[in-house]
Tab-separated table of C-alpha atoms in Angstrom:
chain	number	residue	atom	x	y	z
A	13	MET	CA	103.934	88.630	101.457
A	14	ASN	CA	100.901	86.171	99.885
A	15	SER	CA	97.814	87.392	100.930
A	16	MET	CA	95.356	84.164	101.232
A	17	TRP	CA	92.884	85.539	103.487
A	18	PRO	CA	90.514	86.517	101.306
A	19	PHE	CA	89.739	82.528	101.197
A	20	ILE	CA	89.345	82.662	104.909
A	21	LEU	CA	86.503	85.429	105.074
A	22	VAL	CA	84.973	82.641	102.572
A	23	MET	CA	85.880	80.025	104.217
A	24	MET	CA	85.106	81.014	108.076
A	25	ALA	CA	81.732	81.810	106.730
A	26	GLY	CA	81.051	78.096	105.990
A	27	ILE	CA	82.705	76.573	108.651
A	28	LEU	CA	80.340	78.506	110.973
A	29	THR	CA	77.167	77.794	109.396
A	30	ALA	CA	78.051	74.233	109.193
A	31	THR	CA	79.421	73.489	112.731
A	32	TYR	CA	76.240	75.246	114.109
A	33	MET	CA	73.827	73.240	112.088
A	34	GLY	CA	75.461	69.966	113.796
A	35	LEU	CA	75.561	71.304	117.200
A	36	SER	CA	72.229	71.184	119.498
A	37	THR	CA	74.368	73.123	122.745
A	38	ARG	CA	73.752	76.367	122.806
A	39	ALA	CA	77.837	77.174	123.167
A	40	PRO	CA	79.777	78.763	120.360
A	41	PRO	CA	81.460	76.198	118.284
A	42	ARG	CA	84.733	75.682	118.484
A	43	ILE	CA	87.291	75.275	115.462
A	44	ILE	CA	91.257	74.134	116.059
A	45	VAL	CA	93.325	76.680	114.078
A	46	VAL	CA	96.684	74.727	113.424
A	47	GLY	CA	99.984	77.646	112.694
A	48	GLY	CA	100.443	80.696	113.963
A	49	GLY	CA	101.320	82.911	110.892
A	50	LEU	CA	99.511	85.255	109.270
A	51	ALA	CA	97.035	82.947	107.411
A	52	GLY	CA	96.333	81.136	111.474
A	53	LEU	CA	96.092	84.538	112.948
A	54	SER	CA	93.797	85.720	110.334
A	55	ALA	CA	91.814	82.777	110.725
A	56	ALA	CA	91.142	83.040	114.520
A	57	HIS	CA	90.238	86.216	114.301
A	58	THR	CA	87.738	85.562	111.767
A	59	VAL	CA	86.631	82.621	113.904
A	60	LEU	CA	86.557	84.788	117.202
A	61	GLN	CA	84.718	87.773	114.896
A	62	ASN	CA	81.800	85.575	114.520
A	63	GLY	CA	81.321	84.462	117.206
A	64	GLY	CA	82.881	81.332	117.316
A	65	ARG	CA	85.925	79.813	119.631
A	66	VAL	CA	88.732	79.109	118.842
A	67	VAL	CA	92.259	76.596	119.812
A	68	LEU	CA	95.390	78.002	118.001
A	69	VAL	CA	97.932	75.206	118.332
A	70	ASP	CA	101.376	76.591	117.105
A	71	LYS	CA	104.867	74.363	117.561
A	72	GLU	CA	107.194	77.221	118.774
A	73	ASP	CA	107.336	79.117	121.544
A	74	LYS	CA	106.258	82.303	119.706
A	75	LEU	CA	103.425	83.195	117.564
A	76	GLY	CA	104.205	85.112	113.601
A	77	GLY	CA	106.613	81.709	112.113
A	78	ASN	CA	107.834	83.167	108.543
A	79	SER	CA	104.944	85.982	107.829
A	80	MET	CA	106.232	88.092	111.093
A	81	LYS	CA	109.735	88.277	108.979
A	82	ALA	CA	107.599	89.916	105.395
A	83	SER	CA	109.371	92.816	103.974
A	84	SER	CA	108.149	93.830	101.080
A	85	GLY	CA	104.024	93.663	101.703
A	86	ILE	CA	100.642	92.686	100.732
A	87	ASN	CA	99.174	93.007	97.575
A	88	SER	CA	95.620	94.350	96.754
A	89	ALA	CA	93.411	95.930	93.467
A	90	GLY	CA	91.657	98.346	93.958
A	91	SER	CA	91.654	99.389	97.759
A	92	TYR	CA	91.149	102.047	99.463
A	93	VAL	CA	94.641	103.471	100.173
A	94	GLN	CA	95.474	103.078	96.114
A	95	GLN	CA	91.734	105.415	95.332
A	96	ASP	CA	92.922	107.775	98.045
A	97	LEU	CA	96.136	107.929	95.993
A	98	GLN	CA	94.743	107.455	92.609
A	99	ILE	CA	96.094	104.571	91.132
A	100	GLU	CA	94.281	102.794	88.660
A	101	ASP	CA	93.791	99.152	88.888
A	102	SER	CA	91.327	96.742	88.615
A	103	ALA	CA	90.667	92.653	90.202
A	104	ALA	CA	91.080	91.605	86.648
A	105	ALA	CA	94.530	93.091	86.575
A	106	PHE	CA	95.625	91.347	89.150
A	107	ALA	CA	93.875	87.925	88.188
A	108	VAL	CA	95.733	88.554	84.689
A	109	ASP	CA	99.094	88.855	86.056
A	110	THR	CA	98.789	86.089	89.044
A	111	MET	CA	98.004	84.140	86.392
A	112	LEU	CA	100.177	85.128	83.490
A	113	SER	CA	103.115	85.059	87.065
A	114	GLY	CA	102.236	80.990	87.939
A	115	THR	CA	101.586	80.077	84.421
A	116	ASP	CA	102.624	82.226	81.877
A	117	GLN	CA	98.837	82.163	80.598
A	118	SER	CA	96.089	84.623	81.393
A	119	ASP	CA	93.757	83.418	79.306
A	120	THR	CA	91.309	81.358	81.392
A	121	VAL	CA	91.557	82.761	85.698
A	122	SER	CA	91.029	79.832	87.967
A	123	ASP	CA	88.659	80.248	90.363
A	124	LEU	CA	91.459	80.452	93.425
A	125	VAL	CA	93.313	83.329	91.901
A	126	SER	CA	89.992	84.703	91.108
A	127	VAL	CA	88.501	84.845	94.783
A	128	LEU	CA	92.431	86.052	95.108
A	129	SER	CA	91.951	88.898	92.776
A	130	LYS	CA	88.067	90.636	94.115
A	131	ASP	CA	88.599	89.786	97.962
A	132	SER	CA	92.346	91.559	97.973
A	133	ALA	CA	90.456	94.967	98.670
A	134	SER	CA	88.688	93.956	101.242
A	135	ALA	CA	91.520	92.162	102.762
A	136	LEU	CA	93.170	95.203	103.077
A	137	ASP	CA	90.518	97.408	103.541
A	138	TRP	CA	90.379	94.471	106.930
A	139	LEU	CA	93.710	94.834	108.098
A	140	GLY	CA	93.609	98.990	107.832
A	141	HIS	CA	90.476	99.878	109.396
A	142	HIS	CA	89.441	96.782	111.932
A	143	PHE	CA	93.248	96.902	112.823
A	144	GLY	CA	94.706	100.335	112.081
A	145	VAL	CA	98.005	98.863	110.111
A	146	ASP	CA	99.484	101.866	108.124
A	147	LEU	CA	99.922	100.248	104.770
A	148	SER	CA	100.287	103.648	103.405
A	149	VAL	CA	103.124	103.153	101.081
A	150	VAL	CA	102.046	101.658	97.295
A	151	SER	CA	105.087	99.983	94.996
A	152	ARG	CA	104.651	98.589	91.540
A	153	LEU	CA	106.831	94.782	92.237
A	154	GLY	CA	108.159	92.433	90.158
A	155	GLY	CA	105.138	90.968	87.913
A	156	HIS	CA	102.430	93.395	89.140
A	157	SER	CA	101.256	95.704	85.783
A	158	HIS	CA	100.431	98.402	88.697
A	159	ALA	CA	100.875	99.769	91.843
A	160	ARG	CA	99.524	97.934	94.207
A	161	THR	CA	101.564	96.033	96.967
A	162	HIS	CA	101.033	98.122	100.144
A	163	ARG	CA	103.054	97.841	103.507
A	164	PRO	CA	103.729	100.586	106.527
A	165	LYS	CA	105.648	103.666	106.175
A	166	GLY	CA	107.428	102.601	109.528
A	167	PRO	CA	108.232	98.947	109.769
A	168	PRO	CA	108.299	96.409	107.594
A	169	PRO	CA	104.970	94.991	106.807
A	170	GLY	CA	105.250	91.209	107.999
A	171	ALA	CA	106.209	92.536	111.742
A	172	ALA	CA	103.508	95.736	111.377
A	173	ILE	CA	100.482	93.314	110.583
A	174	VAL	CA	101.020	90.322	112.488
A	175	SER	CA	102.540	91.905	115.799
A	176	THR	CA	99.295	93.736	115.619
A	177	LEU	CA	97.303	90.844	114.921
A	178	ILE	CA	98.879	88.802	117.938
A	179	LYS	CA	98.197	91.637	120.461
A	180	LYS	CA	94.644	92.256	118.970
A	181	LEU	CA	94.039	87.939	119.789
A	182	GLU	CA	95.744	88.141	122.657
A	183	ALA	CA	93.200	90.402	124.277
A	184	TYR	CA	90.319	87.865	124.320
A	185	PRO	CA	89.315	85.897	127.410
A	186	GLU	CA	90.253	82.325	128.263
A	187	ASP	CA	86.486	81.274	127.246
A	188	ARG	CA	86.997	81.965	123.762
A	189	LEU	CA	90.377	81.798	123.055
A	190	GLU	CA	93.532	78.982	123.837
A	191	ILE	CA	96.636	79.223	122.288
A	192	MET	CA	98.473	76.122	122.682
A	193	LYS	CA	102.670	77.201	122.364
A	194	GLY	CA	105.327	74.482	121.476
A	195	MET	CA	102.866	71.620	120.459
A	196	ARG	CA	103.425	69.337	117.237
A	197	MET	CA	100.322	68.532	115.314
A	198	GLU	CA	101.370	64.749	114.558
A	199	SER	CA	97.910	63.579	113.073
A	200	LEU	CA	94.588	64.427	112.594
A	201	ILE	CA	91.406	62.638	113.691
A	202	THR	CA	88.773	61.163	110.805
A	203	SER	CA	86.151	58.966	110.817
A	204	GLY	CA	83.535	57.485	108.606
A	205	SER	CA	81.957	58.150	105.010
A	206	PRO	CA	82.082	60.672	103.442
A	207	GLN	CA	85.407	61.228	104.998
A	208	SER	CA	84.957	63.796	107.954
A	209	VAL	CA	87.726	65.177	110.302
A	210	LEU	CA	87.213	65.200	114.611
A	211	GLY	CA	90.331	66.980	114.890
A	212	VAL	CA	93.986	66.451	115.384
A	213	THR	CA	96.615	64.660	117.725
A	214	VAL	CA	99.319	66.980	118.931
A	215	VAL	CA	102.806	66.151	120.932
A	216	ASP	CA	104.450	69.215	123.399
A	217	GLU	CA	107.846	68.896	123.904
A	218	ALA	CA	108.024	66.557	126.242
A	219	GLY	CA	107.034	64.162	123.916
A	220	ARG	CA	102.964	64.131	125.958
A	221	LYS	CA	100.109	63.601	123.181
A	222	PHE	CA	97.013	65.481	123.223
A	223	SER	CA	93.221	65.091	121.283
A	224	LEU	CA	91.300	67.841	120.428
A	225	HIS	CA	88.252	67.893	118.824
A	226	GLY	CA	86.483	70.654	116.379
A	227	PRO	CA	86.768	71.512	112.638
A	228	VAL	CA	90.236	71.845	111.857
A	229	ILE	CA	91.850	75.312	109.643
A	230	LEU	CA	95.588	73.942	108.589
A	231	ALA	CA	97.654	77.132	108.020
A	232	THR	CA	101.145	75.110	108.982
A	233	GLY	CA	102.858	77.135	106.420
A	234	GLY	CA	105.497	75.441	103.744
A	235	TYR	CA	108.411	72.970	103.242
A	236	ALA	CA	110.966	75.202	101.621
A	237	ASN	CA	113.283	74.201	105.000
A	238	ASP	CA	112.292	70.574	105.112
A	239	HIS	CA	115.573	68.426	105.190
A	240	THR	CA	113.897	65.951	107.606
A	241	SER	CA	113.676	61.775	106.714
A	242	SER	CA	110.347	62.829	105.066
A	243	SER	CA	111.712	65.858	103.446
A	244	LEU	CA	109.445	67.227	100.511
A	245	LEU	CA	111.947	69.013	99.233
A	246	ALA	CA	114.430	65.606	98.678
A	247	GLN	CA	110.886	63.969	97.592
A	248	TRP	CA	109.466	66.824	94.610
A	249	VAL	CA	112.550	69.207	94.290
A	250	PRO	CA	115.839	66.977	94.578
A	251	HIS	CA	117.687	69.098	92.385
A	252	LEU	CA	116.897	72.713	95.080
A	253	LYS	CA	116.598	70.307	98.229
A	254	ASP	CA	120.425	71.786	98.961
A	255	MET	CA	119.872	75.319	98.165
A	256	PRO	CA	119.949	78.576	100.753
A	257	THR	CA	116.727	79.485	101.992
A	258	THR	CA	115.138	82.249	103.654
A	259	ASN	CA	112.496	79.867	105.713
A	260	GLY	CA	112.842	78.853	109.727
A	261	PRO	CA	113.566	75.607	110.983
A	262	TRP	CA	109.808	75.528	110.976
A	263	ALA	CA	108.610	74.562	107.284
A	264	THR	CA	108.753	71.485	107.812
A	265	GLY	CA	105.369	71.055	105.780
A	266	GLU	CA	103.380	69.209	108.664
A	267	GLY	CA	100.327	70.456	107.341
A	268	VAL	CA	100.865	68.752	103.856
A	269	LYS	CA	102.065	65.178	105.149
A	270	ALA	CA	98.918	65.210	107.414
A	271	GLY	CA	96.906	65.667	104.994
A	272	VAL	CA	98.292	63.178	102.488
A	273	ALA	CA	98.179	60.542	105.743
A	274	ILE	CA	94.704	60.243	105.619
A	275	GLY	CA	94.456	61.000	101.340
A	276	VAL	CA	94.417	64.762	100.909
A	277	ALA	CA	94.991	65.475	97.381
A	278	THR	CA	97.840	67.951	96.160
A	279	VAL	CA	98.380	70.460	93.354
A	280	ASP	CA	101.722	71.945	92.408
A	281	MET	CA	104.197	70.122	94.866
A	282	ASP	CA	107.013	70.793	92.429
A	283	LYS	CA	106.565	74.116	92.144
A	284	VAL	CA	108.753	75.898	95.145
A	285	GLN	CA	109.799	79.622	94.358
A	286	VAL	CA	113.393	80.403	94.317
A	287	HIS	CA	113.470	84.472	95.191
A	288	PRO	CA	116.282	85.885	93.370
A	289	THR	CA	117.677	87.693	96.371
A	290	GLY	CA	118.523	86.289	99.869
A	291	PHE	CA	121.262	88.171	101.922
A	292	VAL	CA	124.880	86.749	101.758
A	293	HIS	CA	126.100	88.023	105.524
A	294	PRO	CA	129.384	88.983	105.463
A	295	ASP	CA	130.300	87.324	108.163
A	296	ASP	CA	128.823	83.861	107.968
A	297	PRO	CA	128.312	83.572	104.097
A	298	ASP	CA	128.132	79.862	103.814
A	299	ASN	CA	125.001	79.778	106.019
A	300	LYS	CA	122.130	78.367	104.387
A	301	THR	CA	119.393	80.098	106.238
A	302	LYS	CA	119.557	83.766	104.852
A	303	PHE	CA	117.621	86.941	105.676
A	304	LEU	CA	115.147	87.692	102.478
A	305	CYS	CA	116.092	90.935	100.758
A	306	GLY	CA	112.970	91.714	99.950
A	307	GLU	CA	111.287	92.729	96.316
A	308	ALA	CA	110.470	96.287	97.923
A	309	LEU	CA	114.358	96.941	97.884
A	310	ARG	CA	114.312	96.775	93.707
A	311	GLY	CA	110.445	98.330	93.320
A	312	GLU	CA	112.157	101.671	95.045
A	313	GLY	CA	115.032	101.533	92.619
A	314	GLY	CA	117.267	99.100	93.991
A	315	LEU	CA	119.639	98.047	91.074
A	316	LEU	CA	121.557	94.425	90.567
A	317	LEU	CA	125.087	94.535	89.930
A	318	ASN	CA	127.703	91.991	89.021
A	319	SER	CA	131.339	91.913	90.847
A	320	GLN	CA	132.402	93.744	87.855
A	321	GLY	CA	129.475	96.578	88.742
A	322	ARG	CA	127.187	96.212	85.593
A	323	ARG	CA	123.148	95.401	85.498
A	324	PHE	CA	121.965	92.406	83.662
A	325	VAL	CA	118.445	92.083	84.449
A	326	ASN	CA	115.613	94.000	84.355
A	327	GLU	CA	115.188	94.274	88.192
A	328	LEU	CA	111.394	94.531	88.194
A	329	ASP	CA	110.890	91.019	86.348
A	330	LEU	CA	109.248	87.763	86.867
A	331	ARG	CA	111.272	86.178	90.499
A	332	ASP	CA	112.554	83.729	88.534
A	333	ALA	CA	113.529	85.620	84.962
A	334	VAL	CA	115.794	87.438	87.742
A	335	THR	CA	116.721	84.348	89.371
A	336	ALA	CA	118.006	83.097	85.928
A	337	LYS	CA	120.226	85.670	85.478
A	338	MET	CA	121.788	85.681	88.574
A	339	ASN	CA	123.077	82.189	87.604
A	340	GLU	CA	124.315	83.393	84.704
A	341	GLN	CA	126.747	85.820	86.675
A	342	SER	CA	130.615	84.410	87.554
A	343	GLY	CA	131.049	85.647	90.784
A	344	ARG	CA	129.415	87.953	93.709
A	345	LYS	CA	125.879	90.063	92.973
A	346	TYR	CA	124.954	92.816	94.505
A	347	ILE	CA	121.806	95.117	95.538
A	348	VAL	CA	122.527	98.796	95.224
A	349	LEU	CA	120.466	101.844	96.511
A	350	ASN	CA	120.737	104.803	96.221
A	351	ALA	CA	119.784	107.860	98.595
A	352	LYS	CA	116.619	108.644	96.513
A	353	ALA	CA	115.691	104.604	96.618
A	354	ALA	CA	116.405	104.966	100.654
A	355	VAL	CA	114.123	107.467	101.578
A	356	ASP	CA	111.101	105.409	101.881
A	357	LEU	CA	113.046	102.603	102.840
A	358	GLY	CA	114.117	103.289	106.282
A	359	ALA	CA	113.264	101.239	108.515
A	360	HIS	CA	114.346	98.298	106.371
A	361	LEU	CA	117.931	99.654	105.595
A	362	GLY	CA	117.995	100.448	109.316
A	363	PHE	CA	117.618	96.686	110.248
A	364	TYR	CA	119.795	95.477	107.008
A	365	THR	CA	122.677	97.714	108.412
A	366	PHE	CA	122.787	97.084	111.856
A	367	LYS	CA	122.390	93.010	110.705
A	368	LYS	CA	125.819	93.855	108.643
A	369	LEU	CA	123.767	92.840	105.684
A	370	MET	CA	123.891	96.276	104.178
A	371	LYS	CA	126.490	98.907	103.996
A	372	LYS	CA	126.304	102.239	103.411
A	373	TYR	CA	128.531	104.312	101.272
A	374	ASP	CA	129.181	108.393	101.179
A	375	SER	CA	129.966	107.781	97.310
A	376	SER	CA	129.421	105.634	94.200
A	377	ARG	CA	133.385	105.518	94.225
A	378	ALA	CA	133.506	104.397	98.233
A	379	LEU	CA	131.069	101.786	97.472
A	380	ALA	CA	132.908	100.644	94.403
A	381	GLU	CA	136.622	100.758	96.217
A	382	ASP	CA	134.748	98.338	98.895
A	383	LEU	CA	133.023	95.921	96.667
A	384	GLY	CA	136.624	95.771	94.385
A	385	MET	CA	134.655	96.957	91.081
A	386	ASP	CA	136.384	99.595	88.924
A	387	PRO	CA	135.061	103.104	90.049
A	388	GLU	CA	135.118	104.375	86.242
A	389	ALA	CA	133.032	101.366	85.143
A	390	LEU	CA	130.414	102.092	87.595
A	391	ALA	CA	129.898	105.764	87.058
A	392	ALA	CA	129.888	104.642	83.388
A	393	GLU	CA	126.780	101.770	83.989
A	394	LEU	CA	125.210	104.309	86.613
A	395	LYS	CA	124.869	107.560	83.619
A	396	ALA	CA	123.737	104.773	81.522
A	397	TYR	CA	120.834	103.601	83.281
A	398	ASN	CA	120.091	107.434	84.029
A	399	ARG	CA	119.920	108.030	79.633
A	400	SER	CA	117.912	104.127	79.870
A	401	ALA	CA	115.554	106.185	82.354
A	402	GLU	CA	115.094	109.213	80.111
A	403	GLN	CA	113.968	107.179	77.364
A	404	LYS	CA	111.889	105.202	79.588
A	405	CYS	CA	113.122	101.800	78.385
A	406	ASP	CA	116.076	99.760	78.262
A	407	ALA	CA	118.426	96.792	76.977
A	408	PHE	CA	116.539	94.398	79.550
A	409	ASN	CA	112.783	95.882	78.815
A	410	LYS	CA	112.548	97.892	81.665
A	411	THR	CA	110.151	100.703	81.687
A	412	VAL	CA	109.288	101.627	84.956
A	413	PHE	CA	112.444	103.559	86.380
A	414	PRO	CA	112.370	104.717	89.995
A	415	ALA	CA	114.279	106.576	92.089
A	416	VAL	CA	116.846	108.696	88.990
A	417	PRO	CA	118.805	109.880	88.612
A	418	PHE	CA	121.891	108.034	90.398
A	419	GLU	CA	124.841	110.294	90.519
A	420	THR	CA	128.076	109.453	91.674
A	421	ASP	CA	128.379	112.013	94.680
A	422	GLU	CA	125.000	110.831	96.671
A	423	GLU	CA	125.110	108.139	99.239
A	424	TYR	CA	124.459	104.651	98.395
A	425	TYR	CA	123.765	101.218	100.333
A	426	ALA	CA	125.089	97.760	98.638
A	427	GLY	CA	124.652	94.368	100.187
A	428	GLU	CA	125.636	90.577	98.342
A	429	VAL	CA	122.679	88.911	97.260
A	430	THR	CA	122.292	84.915	96.370
A	431	PRO	CA	118.768	83.145	95.093
A	432	VAL	CA	117.441	81.526	97.883
A	433	LEU	CA	114.171	78.987	98.570
A	434	HIS	CA	111.645	81.394	99.252
A	435	TYR	CA	107.442	80.377	99.127
A	436	THR	CA	106.270	76.755	98.059
A	437	MET	CA	103.413	77.073	95.767
A	438	GLY	CA	102.457	74.011	95.822
A	439	GLY	CA	100.198	72.060	98.982
A	440	ILE	CA	97.164	70.473	99.605
A	441	ARG	CA	93.916	70.935	96.817
A	442	MET	CA	91.139	72.941	98.108
A	443	ASN	CA	87.627	74.664	96.580
A	444	PRO	CA	87.502	78.456	96.269
A	445	LYS	CA	85.581	77.687	99.691
A	446	ALA	CA	88.475	76.987	101.357
A	447	GLN	CA	87.455	73.668	102.011
A	448	ILE	CA	90.265	70.805	101.590
A	449	MET	CA	89.573	67.706	98.830
A	450	ARG	CA	90.394	64.053	98.333
A	451	GLN	CA	90.455	62.241	95.080
A	452	GLY	CA	87.462	59.965	94.685
A	453	PRO	CA	87.595	56.383	93.625
A	454	GLY	CA	86.897	57.688	90.081
A	455	GLY	CA	89.110	60.855	90.187
A	456	ASP	CA	86.353	62.987	91.447
A	457	LEU	CA	87.799	65.670	93.858
A	458	GLN	CA	85.585	65.171	97.007
A	459	VAL	CA	85.413	67.686	100.211
A	460	ILE	CA	86.562	65.976	103.711
A	461	HIS	CA	83.967	67.784	105.657
A	462	ARG	CA	85.155	69.605	108.310
A	463	LEU	CA	88.489	70.326	107.472
A	464	TYR	CA	89.918	73.808	106.087
A	465	GLY	CA	93.514	75.107	104.501
A	466	ALA	CA	94.992	78.396	104.243
A	467	GLY	CA	97.805	80.055	103.564
A	468	GLU	CA	101.136	78.160	102.586
A	469	VAL	CA	100.077	75.443	103.202
A	470	THR	CA	97.609	74.917	100.374
A	471	GLY	CA	98.373	74.668	96.427
A	472	GLY	CA	96.746	75.711	93.387
A	473	VAL	CA	96.407	80.002	93.375
């Protein structure tokens, strides 16, 4: 899960200040939030907590979006949970890790990454203390130099966070909050020079159009399932457009397209993240929509094995590095967890086995025989892994070895996995106050007034 709401906290102060200054009435301002995933829900709550009114628009019949399916956790450096667990970390280290993951360089930290990393501790505090979300389990996942990915002890983090925010949101009275479901944003309403956004035009399921007026926060998500006639995948990454995806059918880039239509600048549109592990359902292996096999499984000790039962990668490496190694393998690839790795993933594994995405075995031999591997070869691979753990390094430069030793007579879980489109890094340009930008005649970036962005619809982080 990508924690974008530190930007929302900065953004909302600017929105509310600017809006109040432009009003002669005593009524609190009305902010239009487009999108009901984690970014949109966080934006709506922040407006309401600061005295504003909200119209929340979502094209689906229920809120949550892809955020509801997030399974690994939320990253935070210097959080109260880390402090309680005596985990040393810092915003500076988080920023360096983020820059290395995105650009392979860490000399200069961008303004947006600086906001993300510095405000990540307050983000977790907001979720934990204000909303009471349990995020007490902390793991070190791929690309991180410290354990900083937080999740609950029980349910997957996406469901835990999003369901809590929805429940709290729906408790607001109608004079403060209006939720419009089944409403697709068609366009942004603009006026004047310098350019200003007056609101949005939305279309209901019957094709009727409505105009909503007020400052707009775009939180419409990405485009990793955009197979429309104006597909952003086909435009920017045609070589990836036919890959399976973890995204729901709603991830078609409306916010980006509406922004571009009024001259919004974009950034990194060709940067589409391929996640190394999406589950292949044994009853429907060719389905283009896959359920994500979250990074938490590898973070707690899950191994990636090829069809011969051999490891081929550092499971905690960056996603693009793991994906590249996945693509080098012929035949099927599997995620395999032992009983020790399963201890803190009970809710995850219960769900995955119920959905038949993973299967439980009483030994490594039973697993190998069922998956067509040589049981002795698999046993030898597990022993080699245990030796590497003792030496704190293996042939793939892995230095962290959760859930060891792997014993042949303990219980195992396994599921087939494949690379999938997961997250679109590119999107509309914003500044550190989450104001959306356009490219001026001289090539300079200019603020579009009363238009803000949050979450995957934005780019540059």
